[in-house]
mmCIF file of C-alpha atoms in Angstrom:
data_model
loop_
_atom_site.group_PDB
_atom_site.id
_atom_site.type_symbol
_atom_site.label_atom_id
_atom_site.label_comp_id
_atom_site.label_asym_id
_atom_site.label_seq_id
_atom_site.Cartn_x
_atom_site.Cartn_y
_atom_site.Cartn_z
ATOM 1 C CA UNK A 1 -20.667 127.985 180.152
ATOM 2 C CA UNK A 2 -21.570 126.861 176.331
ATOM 3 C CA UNK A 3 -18.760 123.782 176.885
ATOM 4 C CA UNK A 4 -20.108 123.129 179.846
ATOM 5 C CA UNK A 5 -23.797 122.285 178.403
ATOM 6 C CA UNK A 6 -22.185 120.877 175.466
ATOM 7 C CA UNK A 7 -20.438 118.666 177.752
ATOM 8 C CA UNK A 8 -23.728 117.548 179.569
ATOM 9 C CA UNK A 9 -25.413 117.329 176.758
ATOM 10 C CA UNK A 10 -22.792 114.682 175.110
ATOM 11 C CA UNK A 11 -22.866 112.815 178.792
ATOM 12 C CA UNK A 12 -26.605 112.594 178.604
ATOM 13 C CA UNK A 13 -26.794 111.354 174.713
ATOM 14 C CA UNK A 14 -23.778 108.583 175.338
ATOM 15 C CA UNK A 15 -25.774 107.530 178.575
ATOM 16 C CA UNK A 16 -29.322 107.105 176.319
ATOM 17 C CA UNK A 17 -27.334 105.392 173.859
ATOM 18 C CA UNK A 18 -25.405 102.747 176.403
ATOM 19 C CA UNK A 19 -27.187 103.131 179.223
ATOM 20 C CA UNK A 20 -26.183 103.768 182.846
ATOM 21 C CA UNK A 21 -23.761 101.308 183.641
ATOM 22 C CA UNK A 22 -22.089 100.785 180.525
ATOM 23 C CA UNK A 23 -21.513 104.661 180.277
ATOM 24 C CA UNK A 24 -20.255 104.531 183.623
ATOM 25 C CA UNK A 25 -17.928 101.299 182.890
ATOM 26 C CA UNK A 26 -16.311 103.715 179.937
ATOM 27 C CA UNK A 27 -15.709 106.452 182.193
ATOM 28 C CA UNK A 28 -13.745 104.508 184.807
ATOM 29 C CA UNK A 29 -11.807 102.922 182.149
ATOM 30 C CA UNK A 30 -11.172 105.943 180.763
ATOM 31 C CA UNK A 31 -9.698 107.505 183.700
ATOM 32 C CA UNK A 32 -7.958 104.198 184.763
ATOM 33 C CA UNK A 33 -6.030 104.544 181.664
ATOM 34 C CA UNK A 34 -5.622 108.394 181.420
ATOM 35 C CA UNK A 35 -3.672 107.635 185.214
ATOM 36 C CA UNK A 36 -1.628 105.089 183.308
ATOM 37 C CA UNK A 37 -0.418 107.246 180.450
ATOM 38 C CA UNK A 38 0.417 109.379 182.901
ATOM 39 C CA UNK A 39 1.874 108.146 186.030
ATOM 40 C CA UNK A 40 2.814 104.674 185.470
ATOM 41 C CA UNK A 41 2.841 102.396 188.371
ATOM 42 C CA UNK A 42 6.153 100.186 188.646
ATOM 43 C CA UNK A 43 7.252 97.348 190.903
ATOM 44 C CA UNK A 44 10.166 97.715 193.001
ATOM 45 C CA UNK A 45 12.310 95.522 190.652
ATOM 46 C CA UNK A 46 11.065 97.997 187.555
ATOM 47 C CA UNK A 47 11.998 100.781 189.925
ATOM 48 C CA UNK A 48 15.374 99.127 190.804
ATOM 49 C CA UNK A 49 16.191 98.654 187.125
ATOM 50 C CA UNK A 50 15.346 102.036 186.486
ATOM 51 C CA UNK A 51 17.669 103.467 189.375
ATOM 52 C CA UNK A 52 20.151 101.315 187.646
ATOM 53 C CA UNK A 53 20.106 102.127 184.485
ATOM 54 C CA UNK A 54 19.032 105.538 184.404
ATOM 55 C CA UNK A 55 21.549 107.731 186.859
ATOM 56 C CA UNK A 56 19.771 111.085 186.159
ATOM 57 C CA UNK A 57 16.715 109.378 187.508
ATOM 58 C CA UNK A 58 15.198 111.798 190.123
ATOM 59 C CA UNK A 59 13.896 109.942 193.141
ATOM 60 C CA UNK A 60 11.387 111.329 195.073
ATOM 61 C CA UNK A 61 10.321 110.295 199.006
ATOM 62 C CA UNK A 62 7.127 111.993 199.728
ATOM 63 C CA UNK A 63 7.030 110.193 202.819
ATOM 64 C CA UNK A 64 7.537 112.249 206.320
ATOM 65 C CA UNK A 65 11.416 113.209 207.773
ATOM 66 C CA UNK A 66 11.063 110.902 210.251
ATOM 67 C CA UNK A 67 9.876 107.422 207.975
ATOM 68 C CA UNK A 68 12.853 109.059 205.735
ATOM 69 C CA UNK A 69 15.223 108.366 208.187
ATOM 70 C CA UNK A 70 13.993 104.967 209.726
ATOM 71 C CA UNK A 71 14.392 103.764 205.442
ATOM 72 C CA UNK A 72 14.456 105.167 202.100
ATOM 73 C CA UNK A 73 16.323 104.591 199.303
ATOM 74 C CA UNK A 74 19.803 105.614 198.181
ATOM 75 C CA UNK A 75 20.080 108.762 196.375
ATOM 76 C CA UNK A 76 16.268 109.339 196.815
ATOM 77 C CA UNK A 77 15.586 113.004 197.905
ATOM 78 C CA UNK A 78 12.690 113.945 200.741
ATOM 79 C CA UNK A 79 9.758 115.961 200.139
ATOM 80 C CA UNK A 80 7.415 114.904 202.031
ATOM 81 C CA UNK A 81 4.046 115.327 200.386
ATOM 82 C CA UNK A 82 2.290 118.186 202.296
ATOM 83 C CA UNK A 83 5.568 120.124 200.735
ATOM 84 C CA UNK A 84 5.393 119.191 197.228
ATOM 85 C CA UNK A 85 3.431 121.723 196.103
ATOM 86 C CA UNK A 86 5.499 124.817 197.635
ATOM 87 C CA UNK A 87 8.683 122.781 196.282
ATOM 88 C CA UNK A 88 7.523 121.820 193.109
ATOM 89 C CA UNK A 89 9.327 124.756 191.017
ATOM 90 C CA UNK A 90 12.529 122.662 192.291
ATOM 91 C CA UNK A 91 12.060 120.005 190.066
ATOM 92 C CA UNK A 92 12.878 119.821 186.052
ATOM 93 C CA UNK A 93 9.001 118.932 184.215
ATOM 94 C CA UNK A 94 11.182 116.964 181.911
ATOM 95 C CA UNK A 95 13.156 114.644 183.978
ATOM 96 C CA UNK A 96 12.014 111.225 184.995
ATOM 97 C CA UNK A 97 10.646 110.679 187.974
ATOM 98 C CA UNK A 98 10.132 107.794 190.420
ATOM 99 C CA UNK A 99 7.649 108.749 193.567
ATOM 100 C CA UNK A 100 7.839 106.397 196.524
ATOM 101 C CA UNK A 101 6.771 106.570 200.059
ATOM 102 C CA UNK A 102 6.321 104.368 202.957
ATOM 103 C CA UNK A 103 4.002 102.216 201.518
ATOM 104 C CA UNK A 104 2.605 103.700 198.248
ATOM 105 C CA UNK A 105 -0.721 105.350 199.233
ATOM 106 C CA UNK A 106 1.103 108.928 199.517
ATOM 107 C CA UNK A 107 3.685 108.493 196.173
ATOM 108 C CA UNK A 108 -0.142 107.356 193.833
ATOM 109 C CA UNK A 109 -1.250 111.412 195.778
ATOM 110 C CA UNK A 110 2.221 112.687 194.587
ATOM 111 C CA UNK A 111 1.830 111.326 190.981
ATOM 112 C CA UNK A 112 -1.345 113.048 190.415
ATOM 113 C CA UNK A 113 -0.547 116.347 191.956
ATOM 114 C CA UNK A 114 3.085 116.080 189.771
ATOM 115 C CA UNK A 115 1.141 115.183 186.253
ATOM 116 C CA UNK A 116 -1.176 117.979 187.208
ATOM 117 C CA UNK A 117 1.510 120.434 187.401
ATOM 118 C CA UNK A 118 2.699 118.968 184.067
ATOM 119 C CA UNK A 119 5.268 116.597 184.962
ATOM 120 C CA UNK A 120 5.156 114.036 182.468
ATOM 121 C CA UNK A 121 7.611 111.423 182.942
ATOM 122 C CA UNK A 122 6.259 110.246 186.553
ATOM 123 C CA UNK A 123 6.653 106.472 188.243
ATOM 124 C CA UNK A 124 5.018 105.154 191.150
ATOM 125 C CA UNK A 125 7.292 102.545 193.072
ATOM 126 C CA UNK A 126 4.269 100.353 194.085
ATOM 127 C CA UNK A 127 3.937 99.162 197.605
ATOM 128 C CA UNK A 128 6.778 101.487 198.809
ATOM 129 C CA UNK A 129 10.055 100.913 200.547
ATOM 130 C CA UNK A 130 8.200 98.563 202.765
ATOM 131 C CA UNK A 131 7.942 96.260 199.417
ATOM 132 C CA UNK A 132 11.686 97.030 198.345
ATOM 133 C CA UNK A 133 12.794 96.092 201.954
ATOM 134 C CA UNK A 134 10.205 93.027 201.635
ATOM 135 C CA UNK A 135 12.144 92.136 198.133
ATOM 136 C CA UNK A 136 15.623 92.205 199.958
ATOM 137 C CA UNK A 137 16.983 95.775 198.616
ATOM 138 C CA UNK A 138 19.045 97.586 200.546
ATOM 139 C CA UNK A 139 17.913 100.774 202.157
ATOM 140 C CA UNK A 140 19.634 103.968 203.802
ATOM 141 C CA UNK A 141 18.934 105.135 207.112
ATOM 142 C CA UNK A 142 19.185 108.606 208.672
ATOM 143 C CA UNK A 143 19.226 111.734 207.245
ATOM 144 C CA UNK A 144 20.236 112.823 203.266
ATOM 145 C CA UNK A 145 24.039 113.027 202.571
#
């Protein structure tokens, strides 16, 4: 309770001292940079690089079975996101990590949820495999081997 009102108390004092909308301009940047440290976003050409280069890479589709199937890329593993939670003691805090899904609105939900649990080597593939199909990668269909 006493960090609490020591916390409002320093939000109130940086807000006289700034103002409103300067105070809030710091706190978005802030957080937009916290989620960077963090979970870093990556193109599909970083991501391909990094599948490349890196062969312990763990790849992550949190997309569902079925969008798994139509695409997703090789080697990548599927949990789709409403599982990641009750899977998550599967999966080494340590390793790297690159999160994808259909189109990348799901994978930026997975990021948070893994760097919450302490994950701290996490990668968003922005834009999904639709954007490393769009780039010309190739793609596996059906189910894991």
């Amino acid at each position: 309770m006493i960090a609490e009102s020591k916390r409002v108390l320093l939000v109130l004092i940086v807000v006289s001292l700034v103002g409103i909308s300067t105070a809030t301009y710091l706190y978005l940047r802030f957080f937009a940079a916290m989620e960077q440290m963090v979970c870093r976003k990556v193109t599909v050409a970083e991501a391909k690089a990094m599948i490349e280069s890196n062969p312990s890479l763990l790849i992550i589709d949190v997309s569902s079975q079925a969008e798994y199937e139509e695409a997703h890329l090789k080697g990548a593993v599927n949990i789709p996101l409403s599982d990641l939670s009750s899977r998550m003691g599967q999966l080494d805090r340590n390793s790297a990590i690159l999160v994808y899904c259909r189109t990348g609105g799901r994978s930026a939900q997975a990021c948070f949820v893994l760097v919450e649990r302490g994950f701290t080597k996490v990668y968003n593939m922005e834009g999904g495999v639709a954007a490393w199909i769009n780039s010309g990668y190739a793609v596996v269909t059906g189910k894991s081997t």
